Every structure is written in C-alpha cells, then in structure tokens.
C-alpha cells in the first residue's frame, strides 16, 4: 500500500495522536533513546548486513551530491541543482530500498521507499526540516517492522545509519544552501534537526565529567564531538552561524543551564512532542500506509 497524507486540517491532529503510527513512531524513538544511553559513537557494537547496506545507500546519495554541483544563480539560497539531485532519488528510491531488503519482502519496497524520498527535503521549496528528519526515522521504523532491522541493531541504527544520514543532510544543506523548513528562527532548537539532540543527550547521561554547561565551550566540543552526536550538532551550528552562541541558538544556550543530562533528555523528548509531532505544519506532510497506519491504537 502506497502511503498517503491523512492530516489535512488542524482538527485531524487528534487522529494522528491516537494513531498506531504515532504510538509506533514514538516507541521507536524512545527505544533507541534507551539503546544509546551512556554510549559513545566510537564504542563497539554489532554491524549487521542490513546496516551495511543502509550505509551503502546513504553513500550513494552522498556521491550523487558530488556529481551534481550547485549551479550559478542570482539567489544565494535554495540552489536549483538540488532539484536535479532529488529527481535522481525520486527515480531510483525503490531500487535503492530493494537492495536493502531481502527478496521475500520485495513487496514492501514501494511503501518503504516513500519515507526515504520524504526524508531529504522538499524539491519545490528547496528546504529541509524536522518533518523530513521524522520521515527518515519512519523509514528506519518501517524496516524494523518488516524485520529487516532487529533489536540488536539498535546502536548501529543510531550510530552508523542515522549518523551517516546526518552527514549527508549537512552536506545537502551546505551544498545547495537549503532553507530551514518551518524554522522558528532563534526560538527553535535548531534550524534543521531534532533527533540527534535527543539521542545525543542520552549518550551523555551519567558521563563522569561532561555536563550540559560544557557544550557551549568550544574546546570541549572540539575534543569530544567524534564521540557524541550532541556535540557534533553543536559543532555544525558554530560552523554555519556567526556571532555569540546565546544569540543565534538561544534555546540551546538555555539548555546548557540544565543541571543534568537526564533532565536535558527528558525535556527534549517533551519539546519534540510539542514542537514537532504536535505541530500541524510539520505533521500535515506525514504519510500513512500499512506499516505506519492512521487507524487508532488497538489496545
């Protein structure tokens, strides 16, 4: 079944919050949150064949960026070469997904591919935001539901696949100067991402020396970003933005005053629900099918 939009007016949001899709999506995010708790990106974990194949898929998307340089155009933002890059993904997505899933599950490829196509930004507006990020998490959630990814893949899903996805998204954002989708400007957490802050704060729970107040310290970030997703995000922000951190990233600056990483983690989960999953402009684009159904949760 090809997933389609179901949230068309604000009053449909209640349907989303009661849906099996919402319960499964949130359950997936929280399971991974527990799975990476207190673990470094560089630690040892199992890498299964499907994980390897997903990384290869993302490497292909990365290579296509190199093959599709930005074009000369008057406007600085939203480089139209992104549309060329996206057209390639649109055409190849099912084939890419088919290479990841075993033959006997081939029928699921068209449905799962929809989430992959939705996860890289919008080709009309040349923007990217947390709704696109959510589509990638939904893509991974679907792969779990059909049994391609398993419980013991948890750490690799975040550290290997999602981390590689972030690298490719950052390259897209930089190369094609993508606009932030539905950005709340200085009042949002970040222009583009949210999940790596959740999972990244979980990684830092009970860390012997790094506290939330340390992530605004450039030296700490430079020395530890390869181990922690949260600090990797901070590094990217400081590369992309100029001026005092407290001004361009006010919400994160406020978070640095929270006493413990577990409090940061809990707060970010609440904020993610409120600012992303319960916002109509984000969720109106979400697609529902047989793997992530709009039907209410059956208890």
Short mmCIF file of C-alpha atoms in Angstrom, two decimals:
data_model
loop_
_atom_site.label_atom_id
_atom_site.label_comp_id
_atom_site.label_asym_id
_atom_site.label_seq_id
_atom_site.Cartn_x
_atom_site.Cartn_y
_atom_site.Cartn_z
CA UNK A 1 0.00 0.00 0.00
CA UNK A 2 1.43 3.38 -1.02
CA UNK A 3 1.43 5.74 1.98
CA UNK A 4 -0.57 8.93 1.67
CA UNK A 5 -1.33 12.10 3.61
CA UNK A 6 -4.18 11.85 6.13
CA UNK A 7 -3.75 15.02 8.20
CA UNK A 8 -5.38 17.69 6.06
CA UNK A 9 -6.89 20.11 8.57
CA UNK A 10 -5.85 21.07 12.10
CA UNK A 11 -8.70 19.03 13.61
CA UNK A 12 -7.14 15.87 12.07
CA UNK A 13 -4.26 16.18 14.56
CA UNK A 14 -6.30 14.30 17.19
CA UNK A 15 -6.49 11.36 14.79
CA UNK A 16 -2.68 11.39 14.47
CA UNK A 17 -2.08 11.41 18.21
CA UNK A 18 -4.40 8.41 18.67
CA UNK A 19 -2.95 6.52 15.69
CA UNK A 20 -0.95 3.32 15.61
CA UNK A 21 1.62 5.28 13.57
CA UNK A 22 2.18 7.79 16.37
CA UNK A 23 2.49 5.06 19.01
CA UNK A 24 4.93 3.05 16.90
CA UNK A 25 6.96 6.08 15.85
CA UNK A 26 7.32 7.40 19.39
CA UNK A 27 8.02 3.90 20.70
CA UNK A 28 10.81 3.57 18.14
CA UNK A 29 12.38 6.91 19.10
CA UNK A 30 12.27 6.04 22.82
CA UNK A 31 13.62 2.51 22.34
CA UNK A 32 16.64 3.94 20.50
CA UNK A 33 16.95 6.61 23.19
CA UNK A 34 17.41 3.84 25.77
CA UNK A 35 19.63 1.82 23.45
CA UNK A 36 22.31 4.53 23.12
CA UNK A 37 22.19 5.70 26.72
CA UNK A 38 25.69 6.33 28.09
CA UNK A 39 27.36 5.00 24.91
CA UNK A 40 29.94 6.72 22.69
CA UNK A 41 29.70 6.87 18.89
CA UNK A 42 33.11 5.21 18.81
CA UNK A 43 32.22 2.25 21.04
CA UNK A 44 31.99 -1.36 19.79
CA UNK A 45 28.63 -2.61 18.54
CA UNK A 46 27.25 -5.20 16.14
CA UNK A 47 27.01 -4.23 12.47
CA UNK A 48 24.61 -6.49 10.58
CA UNK A 49 24.36 -6.86 6.81
CA UNK A 50 21.24 -4.64 6.50
CA UNK A 51 23.08 -1.90 8.41
CA UNK A 52 25.99 -2.15 5.94
CA UNK A 53 23.52 -1.94 3.06
CA UNK A 54 21.82 1.15 4.51
CA UNK A 55 25.18 2.88 4.86
CA UNK A 56 25.92 1.97 1.23
CA UNK A 57 22.57 3.52 0.23
CA UNK A 58 23.49 6.75 2.03
CA UNK A 59 26.94 6.69 0.43
CA UNK A 60 25.21 6.59 -2.95
CA UNK A 61 23.17 9.69 -2.07
CA UNK A 62 26.39 11.38 -0.97
CA UNK A 63 28.12 10.50 -4.25
CA UNK A 64 25.21 11.98 -6.22
CA UNK A 65 25.79 15.31 -4.46
CA UNK A 66 29.38 15.30 -5.77
CA UNK A 67 28.05 14.51 -9.23
CA UNK A 68 25.50 17.36 -9.07
CA UNK A 69 27.39 20.59 -8.33
CA UNK A 70 25.42 23.73 -7.45
CA UNK A 71 24.51 25.92 -10.42
CA UNK A 72 25.21 29.63 -10.85
CA UNK A 73 22.07 31.54 -9.96
CA UNK A 74 21.19 35.01 -8.68
CA UNK A 75 19.65 33.84 -5.39
CA UNK A 76 22.09 32.70 -2.72
CA UNK A 77 19.70 30.25 -1.08
CA UNK A 78 17.88 27.24 -2.49
CA UNK A 79 20.23 26.17 -5.25
CA UNK A 80 18.19 24.67 -8.09
CA UNK A 81 20.71 21.85 -8.61
CA UNK A 82 19.01 20.25 -5.60
CA UNK A 83 16.05 19.51 -7.87
CA UNK A 84 18.31 17.58 -10.24
CA UNK A 85 19.75 15.64 -7.32
CA UNK A 86 16.27 14.96 -5.95
CA UNK A 87 14.92 13.80 -9.32
CA UNK A 88 17.58 11.10 -9.29
CA UNK A 89 16.48 9.90 -5.84
CA UNK A 90 12.83 10.04 -6.88
CA UNK A 91 13.63 7.79 -9.82
CA UNK A 92 15.95 5.37 -8.00
CA UNK A 93 14.44 5.19 -4.49
CA UNK A 94 12.59 1.89 -4.94
CA UNK A 95 15.66 0.26 -6.45
CA UNK A 96 17.83 1.55 -3.59
CA UNK A 97 15.39 0.18 -1.00
CA UNK A 98 15.10 -3.15 -2.81
CA UNK A 99 18.85 -3.58 -2.42
CA UNK A 100 18.47 -3.31 1.36
CA UNK A 101 15.57 -5.70 1.90
CA UNK A 102 15.55 -9.46 1.25
CA UNK A 103 13.79 -10.89 -1.82
CA UNK A 104 10.83 -12.34 0.11
CA UNK A 105 9.97 -8.84 1.40
CA UNK A 106 10.30 -7.17 -2.02
CA UNK A 107 6.61 -6.17 -1.98
CA UNK A 108 7.30 -3.75 0.88
CA UNK A 109 9.85 -1.74 -1.14
CA UNK A 110 7.43 0.76 -2.74
CA UNK A 111 5.86 1.61 0.62
CA UNK A 112 9.16 1.94 2.48
CA UNK A 113 10.71 3.96 -0.39
CA UNK A 114 8.12 6.71 0.09
CA UNK A 115 9.61 7.54 3.50
CA UNK A 116 13.12 7.64 2.06
CA UNK A 117 12.01 10.11 -0.62
CA UNK A 118 10.33 12.28 2.00
CA UNK A 119 13.42 12.34 4.21
CA UNK A 120 15.79 14.57 2.24
CA UNK A 121 13.93 17.85 1.95
CA UNK A 122 11.35 19.38 -0.38
CA UNK A 123 12.36 19.80 -4.02
CA UNK A 124 9.87 22.57 -4.75
CA UNK A 125 10.80 24.80 -1.84
CA UNK A 126 14.40 23.51 -1.57
CA UNK A 127 14.03 23.36 2.20
CA UNK A 128 14.67 20.82 4.93
CA UNK A 129 13.36 20.50 8.48
CA UNK A 130 12.31 18.22 11.30
CA UNK A 131 9.44 16.75 9.26
CA UNK A 132 11.97 15.39 6.76
CA UNK A 133 14.09 14.07 9.61
CA UNK A 134 10.97 12.35 11.00
CA UNK A 135 10.41 10.69 7.62
CA UNK A 136 13.89 9.14 7.85
CA UNK A 137 13.14 7.85 11.35
CA UNK A 138 9.84 6.49 9.97
CA UNK A 139 11.81 4.82 7.14
CA UNK A 140 14.00 3.05 9.73
CA UNK A 141 10.96 2.22 11.86
CA UNK A 142 9.33 0.54 8.84
CA UNK A 143 12.48 -1.53 8.27
CA UNK A 144 12.18 -2.69 11.88
CA UNK A 145 8.51 -3.53 11.46
CA UNK A 146 9.16 -5.78 8.46
CA UNK A 147 12.01 -7.47 10.32
CA UNK A 148 14.96 -6.19 8.23
CA UNK A 149 16.38 -4.40 11.27
CA UNK A 150 16.30 -6.16 14.63
CA UNK A 151 16.52 -5.38 18.33
CA UNK A 152 20.26 -5.95 18.42
CA UNK A 153 20.74 -3.38 15.64
CA UNK A 154 19.70 -0.52 17.93
CA UNK A 155 23.09 1.07 18.47
CA UNK A 156 24.08 0.67 14.83
CA UNK A 157 20.78 2.27 13.72
CA UNK A 158 21.68 5.46 15.56
CA UNK A 159 25.48 5.47 15.44
CA UNK A 160 26.04 4.08 11.98
CA UNK A 161 22.94 4.74 9.88
CA UNK A 162 21.36 7.83 11.41
CA UNK A 163 24.76 9.44 11.92
CA UNK A 164 25.64 8.86 8.26
CA UNK A 165 22.24 10.27 7.29
CA UNK A 166 23.06 13.42 9.28
CA UNK A 167 26.37 13.80 7.45
CA UNK A 168 24.62 13.55 4.09
CA UNK A 169 21.89 16.02 5.17
CA UNK A 170 24.51 18.52 6.35
CA UNK A 171 26.24 18.19 3.01
CA UNK A 172 22.93 18.79 1.19
CA UNK A 173 22.16 21.80 3.40
CA UNK A 174 25.60 23.30 2.75
CA UNK A 175 25.97 22.44 -0.94
CA UNK A 176 22.53 23.61 -2.06
CA UNK A 177 22.08 26.28 0.64
CA UNK A 178 18.75 24.75 1.66
CA UNK A 179 16.28 26.85 3.61
CA UNK A 180 15.15 25.64 7.04
CA UNK A 181 11.57 24.30 6.72
CA UNK A 182 9.18 25.92 9.19
CA UNK A 183 12.10 27.19 11.25
CA UNK A 184 11.24 29.07 14.42
CA UNK A 185 14.42 31.07 13.94
CA UNK A 186 16.24 31.84 17.13
CA UNK A 187 13.43 30.31 19.22
CA UNK A 188 13.70 26.85 17.73
CA UNK A 189 16.20 24.29 18.94
CA UNK A 190 17.99 24.04 15.61
CA UNK A 191 17.17 25.05 12.04
CA UNK A 192 17.26 21.53 10.66
CA UNK A 193 17.46 18.65 13.16
CA UNK A 194 15.99 17.50 16.45
CA UNK A 195 16.51 13.75 16.98
CA UNK A 196 20.32 13.87 17.33
CA UNK A 197 19.86 16.21 20.28
CA UNK A 198 17.55 13.70 21.96
CA UNK A 199 19.71 10.64 21.29
CA UNK A 200 22.88 12.69 21.77
CA UNK A 201 21.81 13.85 25.23
CA UNK A 202 21.01 10.23 26.14
CA UNK A 203 24.56 9.25 25.17
CA UNK A 204 25.85 11.75 27.73
CA UNK A 205 23.71 10.59 30.68
CA UNK A 206 25.93 9.82 33.69
CA UNK A 207 29.08 10.97 31.89
CA UNK A 208 31.84 11.28 34.51
CA UNK A 209 32.97 14.79 33.51
CA UNK A 210 30.90 16.34 30.71
CA UNK A 211 27.92 18.31 31.97
CA UNK A 212 25.34 20.28 29.98
CA UNK A 213 27.18 23.53 30.77
CA UNK A 214 30.21 22.23 28.86
CA UNK A 215 28.68 22.06 25.40
CA UNK A 216 28.94 25.82 24.94
CA UNK A 217 32.71 25.53 25.50
CA UNK A 218 34.48 25.39 22.13
CA UNK A 219 37.44 23.42 23.45
CA UNK A 220 35.19 20.70 24.95
CA UNK A 221 33.25 20.42 21.68
CA UNK A 222 36.42 20.15 19.58
CA UNK A 223 37.87 17.44 21.81
CA UNK A 224 34.71 15.30 22.16
CA UNK A 225 32.50 15.74 19.10
CA UNK A 226 33.63 12.49 17.48
CA UNK A 227 32.22 10.56 20.46
CA UNK A 228 28.94 12.39 20.95
CA UNK A 229 26.21 13.24 18.48
CA UNK A 230 25.03 16.21 20.55
CA UNK A 231 28.44 17.88 20.32
CA UNK A 232 28.65 17.09 16.61
CA UNK A 233 25.42 19.09 16.18
CA UNK A 234 26.84 21.99 18.19
CA UNK A 235 29.98 21.96 16.05
CA UNK A 236 27.90 22.15 12.85
CA UNK A 237 25.87 25.08 14.23
CA UNK A 238 29.03 27.01 15.13
CA UNK A 239 30.43 26.37 11.63
CA UNK A 240 27.25 27.62 9.99
CA UNK A 241 26.43 30.59 12.21
CA UNK A 242 28.33 33.66 13.30
CA UNK A 243 28.04 35.78 16.42
CA UNK A 244 27.53 34.84 20.07
CA UNK A 245 26.06 31.37 20.67
CA UNK A 246 23.47 32.77 23.11
CA UNK A 247 22.09 34.95 20.32
CA UNK A 248 21.92 32.55 17.36
CA UNK A 249 20.93 29.46 19.40
CA UNK A 250 19.03 30.78 22.36
CA UNK A 251 17.14 27.58 23.18
CA UNK A 252 20.33 25.52 23.27
CA UNK A 253 22.00 28.19 25.36
CA UNK A 254 19.15 27.86 27.87
CA UNK A 255 19.54 24.07 27.86
CA UNK A 256 23.20 24.42 28.84
CA UNK A 257 21.95 25.69 32.22
CA UNK A 258 20.05 22.46 32.97
CA UNK A 259 21.89 20.57 35.74
CA UNK A 260 21.94 17.02 34.34
CA UNK A 261 21.85 15.23 31.00
CA UNK A 262 18.92 13.05 32.06
CA UNK A 263 16.90 16.24 32.69
CA UNK A 264 18.02 17.59 29.29
CA UNK A 265 16.97 14.30 27.67
CA UNK A 266 13.51 14.25 29.30
CA UNK A 267 12.97 17.91 28.46
CA UNK A 268 13.94 17.43 24.83
CA UNK A 269 11.54 14.48 24.45
CA UNK A 270 8.70 16.67 25.78
CA UNK A 271 9.79 19.51 23.50
CA UNK A 272 9.98 17.19 20.48
CA UNK A 273 6.38 16.08 21.01
CA UNK A 274 5.16 19.64 21.49
CA UNK A 275 7.23 21.46 18.87
CA UNK A 276 7.42 18.83 16.12
CA UNK A 277 4.97 15.97 16.47
CA UNK A 278 2.06 18.09 17.66
CA UNK A 279 2.52 20.87 15.11
CA UNK A 280 0.19 20.78 12.13
CA UNK A 281 2.66 22.40 9.67
CA UNK A 282 5.09 19.54 10.33
CA UNK A 283 2.67 16.59 10.51
CA UNK A 284 0.43 17.57 7.58
CA UNK A 285 3.16 16.16 5.30
CA UNK A 286 3.48 12.82 7.14
CA UNK A 287 2.33 9.80 5.14
CA UNK A 288 0.44 6.79 6.43
CA UNK A 289 0.26 3.29 4.98
CA UNK A 290 0.03 -0.31 6.14
CA UNK A 291 3.29 -0.15 8.17
CA UNK A 292 2.51 3.15 9.89
CA UNK A 293 -1.31 3.22 9.90
CA UNK A 294 -3.55 6.18 10.73
CA UNK A 295 -6.01 3.77 12.45
CA UNK A 296 -6.28 4.26 16.23
CA UNK A 297 -4.15 2.13 18.54
CA UNK A 298 -5.73 -1.20 19.33
CA UNK A 299 -5.09 -1.94 22.98
#
